[in-house]
Coordinates of C-alpha atoms in Angstrom, one line a residue:
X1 CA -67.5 -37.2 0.7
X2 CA -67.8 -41.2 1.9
X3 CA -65.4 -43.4 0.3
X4 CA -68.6 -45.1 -1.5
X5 CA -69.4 -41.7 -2.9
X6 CA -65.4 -40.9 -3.9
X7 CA -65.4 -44.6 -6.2
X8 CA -68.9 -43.9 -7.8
X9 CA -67.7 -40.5 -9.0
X10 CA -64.3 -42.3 -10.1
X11 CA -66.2 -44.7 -11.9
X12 CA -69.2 -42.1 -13.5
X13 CA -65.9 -40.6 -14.7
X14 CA -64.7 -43.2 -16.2
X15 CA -67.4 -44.4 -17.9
X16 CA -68.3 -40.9 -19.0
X17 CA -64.9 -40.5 -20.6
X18 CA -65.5 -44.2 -22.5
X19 CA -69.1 -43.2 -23.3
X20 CA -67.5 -40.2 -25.1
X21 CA -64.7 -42.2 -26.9
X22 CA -67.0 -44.6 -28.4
X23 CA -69.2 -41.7 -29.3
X24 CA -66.2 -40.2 -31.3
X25 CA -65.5 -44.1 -32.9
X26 CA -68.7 -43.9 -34.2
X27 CA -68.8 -40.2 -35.3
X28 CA -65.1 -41.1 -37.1
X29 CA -66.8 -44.3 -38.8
X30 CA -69.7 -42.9 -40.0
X31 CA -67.8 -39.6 -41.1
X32 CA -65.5 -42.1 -43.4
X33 CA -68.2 -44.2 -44.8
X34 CA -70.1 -41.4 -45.9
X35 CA -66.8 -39.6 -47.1
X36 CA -65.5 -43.0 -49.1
X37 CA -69.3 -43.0 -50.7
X38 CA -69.2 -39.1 -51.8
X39 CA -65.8 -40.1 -53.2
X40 CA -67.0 -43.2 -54.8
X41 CA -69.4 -41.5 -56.9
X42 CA -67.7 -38.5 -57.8
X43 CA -65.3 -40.8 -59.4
X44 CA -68.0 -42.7 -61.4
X45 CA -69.1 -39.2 -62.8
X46 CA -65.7 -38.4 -63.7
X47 CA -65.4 -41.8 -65.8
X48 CA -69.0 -41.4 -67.2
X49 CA -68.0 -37.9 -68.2
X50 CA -64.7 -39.3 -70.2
X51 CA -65.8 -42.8 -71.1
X52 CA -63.3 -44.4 -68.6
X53 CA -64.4 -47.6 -66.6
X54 CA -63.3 -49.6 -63.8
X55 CA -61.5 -52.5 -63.5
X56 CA -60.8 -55.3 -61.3
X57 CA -58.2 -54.4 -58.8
X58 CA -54.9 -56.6 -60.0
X59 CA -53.1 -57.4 -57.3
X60 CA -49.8 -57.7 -59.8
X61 CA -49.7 -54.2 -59.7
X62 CA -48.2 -53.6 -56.3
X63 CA -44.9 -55.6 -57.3
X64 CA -44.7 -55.1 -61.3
X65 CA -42.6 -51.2 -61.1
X66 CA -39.5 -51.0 -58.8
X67 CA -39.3 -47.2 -58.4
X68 CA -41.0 -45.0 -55.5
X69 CA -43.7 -45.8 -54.3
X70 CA -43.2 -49.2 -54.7
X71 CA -41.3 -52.2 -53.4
X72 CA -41.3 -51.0 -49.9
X73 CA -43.5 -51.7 -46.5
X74 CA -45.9 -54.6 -46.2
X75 CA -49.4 -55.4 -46.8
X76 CA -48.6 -54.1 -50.2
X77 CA -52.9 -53.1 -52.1
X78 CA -54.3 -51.6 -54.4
X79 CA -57.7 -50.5 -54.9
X80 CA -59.6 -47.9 -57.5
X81 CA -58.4 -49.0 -60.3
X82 CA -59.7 -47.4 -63.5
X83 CA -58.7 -47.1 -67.0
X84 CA -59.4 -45.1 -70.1
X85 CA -57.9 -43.7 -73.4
X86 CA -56.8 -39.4 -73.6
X87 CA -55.9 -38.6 -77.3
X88 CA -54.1 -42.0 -78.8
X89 CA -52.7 -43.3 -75.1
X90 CA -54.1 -45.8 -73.1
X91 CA -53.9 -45.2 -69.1
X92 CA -54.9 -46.8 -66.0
X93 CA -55.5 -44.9 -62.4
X94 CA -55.3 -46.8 -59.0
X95 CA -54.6 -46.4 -55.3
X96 CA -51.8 -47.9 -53.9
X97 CA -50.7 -48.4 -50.2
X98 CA -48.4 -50.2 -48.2
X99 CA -48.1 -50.1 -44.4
X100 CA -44.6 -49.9 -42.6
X101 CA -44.0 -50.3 -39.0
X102 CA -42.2 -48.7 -35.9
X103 CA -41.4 -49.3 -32.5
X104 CA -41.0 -46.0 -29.7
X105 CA -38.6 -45.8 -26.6
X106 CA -41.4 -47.3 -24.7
X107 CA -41.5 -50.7 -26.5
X108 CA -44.8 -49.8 -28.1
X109 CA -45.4 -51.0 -32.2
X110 CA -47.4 -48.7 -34.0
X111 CA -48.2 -49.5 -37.9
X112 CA -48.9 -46.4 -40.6
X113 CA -50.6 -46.5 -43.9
X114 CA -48.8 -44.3 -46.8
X115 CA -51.0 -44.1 -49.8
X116 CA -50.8 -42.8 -53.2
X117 CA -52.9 -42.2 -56.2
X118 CA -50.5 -43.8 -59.0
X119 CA -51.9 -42.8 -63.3
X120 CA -50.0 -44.7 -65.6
X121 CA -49.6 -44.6 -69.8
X122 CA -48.2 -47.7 -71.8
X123 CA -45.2 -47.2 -73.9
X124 CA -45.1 -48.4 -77.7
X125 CA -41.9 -49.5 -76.9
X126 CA -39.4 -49.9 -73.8
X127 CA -36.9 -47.2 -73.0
X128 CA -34.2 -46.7 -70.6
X129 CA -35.6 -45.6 -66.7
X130 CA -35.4 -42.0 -66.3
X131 CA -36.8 -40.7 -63.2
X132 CA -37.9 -36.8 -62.5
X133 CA -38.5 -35.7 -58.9
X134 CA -39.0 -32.7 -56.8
X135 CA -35.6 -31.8 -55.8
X136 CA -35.4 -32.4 -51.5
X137 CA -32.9 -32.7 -48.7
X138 CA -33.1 -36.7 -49.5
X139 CA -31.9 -35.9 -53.4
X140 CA -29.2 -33.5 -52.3
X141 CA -27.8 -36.1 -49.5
X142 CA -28.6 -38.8 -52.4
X143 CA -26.0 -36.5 -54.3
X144 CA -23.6 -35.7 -51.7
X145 CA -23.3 -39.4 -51.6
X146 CA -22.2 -40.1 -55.4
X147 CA -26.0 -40.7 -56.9
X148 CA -25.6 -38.2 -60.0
X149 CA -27.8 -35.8 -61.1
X150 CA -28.3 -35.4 -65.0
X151 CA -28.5 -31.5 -65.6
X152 CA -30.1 -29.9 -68.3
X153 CA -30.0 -26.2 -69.7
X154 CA -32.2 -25.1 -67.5
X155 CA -30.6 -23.2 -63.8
X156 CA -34.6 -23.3 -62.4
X157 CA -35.2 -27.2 -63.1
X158 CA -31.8 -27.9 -62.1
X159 CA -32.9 -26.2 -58.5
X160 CA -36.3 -27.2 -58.5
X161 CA -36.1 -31.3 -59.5
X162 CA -33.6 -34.3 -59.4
X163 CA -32.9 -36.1 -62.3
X164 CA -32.0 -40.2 -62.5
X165 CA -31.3 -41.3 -65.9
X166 CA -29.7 -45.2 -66.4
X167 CA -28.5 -43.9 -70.5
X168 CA -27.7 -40.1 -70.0
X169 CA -27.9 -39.3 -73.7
X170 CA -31.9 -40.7 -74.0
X171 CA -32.5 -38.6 -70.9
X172 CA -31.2 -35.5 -72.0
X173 CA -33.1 -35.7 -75.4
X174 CA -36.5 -36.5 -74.0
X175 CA -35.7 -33.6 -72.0
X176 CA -35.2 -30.6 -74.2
X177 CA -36.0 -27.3 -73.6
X178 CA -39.8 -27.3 -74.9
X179 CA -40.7 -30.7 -72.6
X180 CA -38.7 -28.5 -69.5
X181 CA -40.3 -25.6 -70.4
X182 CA -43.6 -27.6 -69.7
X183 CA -42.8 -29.4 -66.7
X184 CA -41.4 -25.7 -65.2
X185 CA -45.3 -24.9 -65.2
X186 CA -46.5 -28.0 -63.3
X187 CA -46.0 -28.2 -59.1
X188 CA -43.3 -30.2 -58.2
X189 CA -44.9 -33.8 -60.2
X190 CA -43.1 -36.9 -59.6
X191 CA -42.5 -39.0 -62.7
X192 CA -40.7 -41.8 -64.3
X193 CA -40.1 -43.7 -67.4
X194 CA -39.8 -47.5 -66.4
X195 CA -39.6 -49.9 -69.3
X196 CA -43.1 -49.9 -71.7
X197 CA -44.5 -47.8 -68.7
X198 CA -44.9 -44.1 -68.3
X199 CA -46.1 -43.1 -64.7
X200 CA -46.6 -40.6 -62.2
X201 CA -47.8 -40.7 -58.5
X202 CA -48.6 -38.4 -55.7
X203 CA -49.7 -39.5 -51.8
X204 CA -53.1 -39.7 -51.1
X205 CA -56.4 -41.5 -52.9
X206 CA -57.7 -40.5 -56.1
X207 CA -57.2 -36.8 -56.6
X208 CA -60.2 -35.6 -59.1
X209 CA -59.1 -32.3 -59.1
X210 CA -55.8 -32.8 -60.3
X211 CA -56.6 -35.7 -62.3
X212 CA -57.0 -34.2 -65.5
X213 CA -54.2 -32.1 -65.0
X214 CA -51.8 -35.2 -64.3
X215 CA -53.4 -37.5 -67.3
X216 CA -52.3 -34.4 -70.0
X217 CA -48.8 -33.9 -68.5
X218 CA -48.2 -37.9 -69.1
X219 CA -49.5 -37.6 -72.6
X220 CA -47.2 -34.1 -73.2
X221 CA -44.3 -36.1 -71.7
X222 CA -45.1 -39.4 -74.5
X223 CA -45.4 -37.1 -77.2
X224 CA -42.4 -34.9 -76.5
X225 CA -40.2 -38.4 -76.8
X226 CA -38.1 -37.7 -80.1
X227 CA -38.5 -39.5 -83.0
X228 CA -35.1 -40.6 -83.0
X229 CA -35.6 -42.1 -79.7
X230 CA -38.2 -44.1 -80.5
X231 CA -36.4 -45.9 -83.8
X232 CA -33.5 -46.5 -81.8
X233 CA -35.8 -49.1 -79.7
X234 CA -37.2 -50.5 -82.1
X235 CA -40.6 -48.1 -83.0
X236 CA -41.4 -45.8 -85.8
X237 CA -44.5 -43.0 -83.9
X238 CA -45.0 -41.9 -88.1
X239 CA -45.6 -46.2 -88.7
X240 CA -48.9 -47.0 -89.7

C-alpha cells in the first residue's frame, strides 16, 4: 500500500472511531433525558396519589444539617424537592448532591458527583443528636479510635449498626426494645435526630420504591420517642 493510501486508512480510522463516540454521546443524552422525564412523572403520580406537592428547590437546605451527607464536597444542590403530611407529621423529600475532586499519579483532575435522596420529618420540639448507621469498617476504625458506640440490649443491632448519641440516657430511651425490634426488620437505613429535625438518607435520586417504606419508618421512629422525653424539652405529645 502507497503511503497516500496508509494515511487515508489512518485517518477513515480515526474518524470512524470519532463518528462512533459521538454516536454513543448522543445515544447517552437521549437515554438520560428520556430516563429523567419517565422519572419526572412517576414522581408526580406518586404525589397525586398521596396529596404531596412540589416545592421550590431551597438552596438553604444543602448547609442547614451538619451530619452525613452534608457539609462536605463542593458545588453543594439540591433538586426534587417535595413535601407532604403521613398520619400527623409533616415531611419533605429532595435530592442532594455535592461534587468532590481528585487528582491520579498522572497529574490528571477528575471531579465525581455523590448524590442522595434525603426525607425529612419536623420535630415538635428539639432533642439531643442521635445518629443510627449501618455498622462498617469506617464505624469500627471510628471506634478503634475512641468515637464510642452507645449499645443497647440487643447482640444483632449492636453487630449490625453504629450508634452516636451527644446525651446517652435520651438515646437509650428512644431506643428501647420495641423501636429496635422495628428497625431490626428494615435494611441497614441511615438515620439521625438533629435538633427539630428527624431525617434519613440513602445515595441515589428519588427512590419511589422505597419511598413509602422510608416515610413510615421516620413516623415509627417520632412516635416511639417517650413521653418523658418529650416534657423534658419542653413538649407535652398528649397537649391539645
Amino acid at each position: 500500500m502507497s503511503s497516500s493510501g496508509a494515511v487515508f486508512g489512518a485517518g477513515f480510522d480515526v474518524a470512524w472511531i470519532l463518528g462512533i463516540g459521538a454516536a454513543l454521546m448522543i445515544l447517552m443524552v437521549v437515554w438520560s433525558t428520556i430516563s429523567h422525564r419517565k422519572h419526572q412523572a412517576a414522581l408526580d403520580a406518586w404525589l397525586t396519589t398521596r396529596g404531596w406537592t412540589r416545592q421550590p428547590d431551597d438552596r438553604s437546605l444543602v448547609s442547614r444539617w451538619r451530619g452525613s451527607p452534608f457539609g462536605t464536597g463542593d458545588n453543594r444542590k439540591v433538586c426534587d424537592t417535595v413535601a407532604g403530611r403521613f398520619q400527623q407529621h409533616e415531611l419533605m423529600s429532595f435530592v442532594y448532591s455535592y461534587e468532590t475532586s481528585s487528582t491520579d499519579s498522572d497529574g490528571k483532575r477528575s471531579t465525581t458527583t455523590h448524590t442522595f435522596h434525603v426525607v425529612t420529618l419536623q420535630l415538635p420540639a428539639f432533642l439531643p443528636d442521635l445518629e443510627v448507621t449501618p455498622e462498617s469498617v469506617g464505624s469500627r476504625l471510628a471506634t478503634a479510635f475512641g468515637k464510642t458506640d452507645l449499645d443497647v440490649e440487643s447482640a444483632e443491632f449492636n453487630k449490625r449498626y453504629a450508634v452516636r448519641a451527644t446525651d446517652l440516657a435520651v438515646g437509650h430511651a428512644i431506643l428501647h426494645p420495641r423501636l429496635v425490634e422495628r428497625l431490626l426488620r428494615e435494611n441497614r437505613v441511615a438515620w439521625r435526630i438533629e435538633g427539630t429535625t428527624l431525617l434519613t438518607w440513602a445515595p441515589g435520586r428519588t427512590d419511589l420504591q422505597r419511598f413509602d417504606a422510608r416515610i413510615a419508618l421516620l413516623a415509627a421512629i417520632a412516635d416511639a420517642v417517650p413521653r418523658h422525653v418529650w416534657l423534658d424539652h419542653g413538649h407535652d405529645p398528649l397537649a391539645r
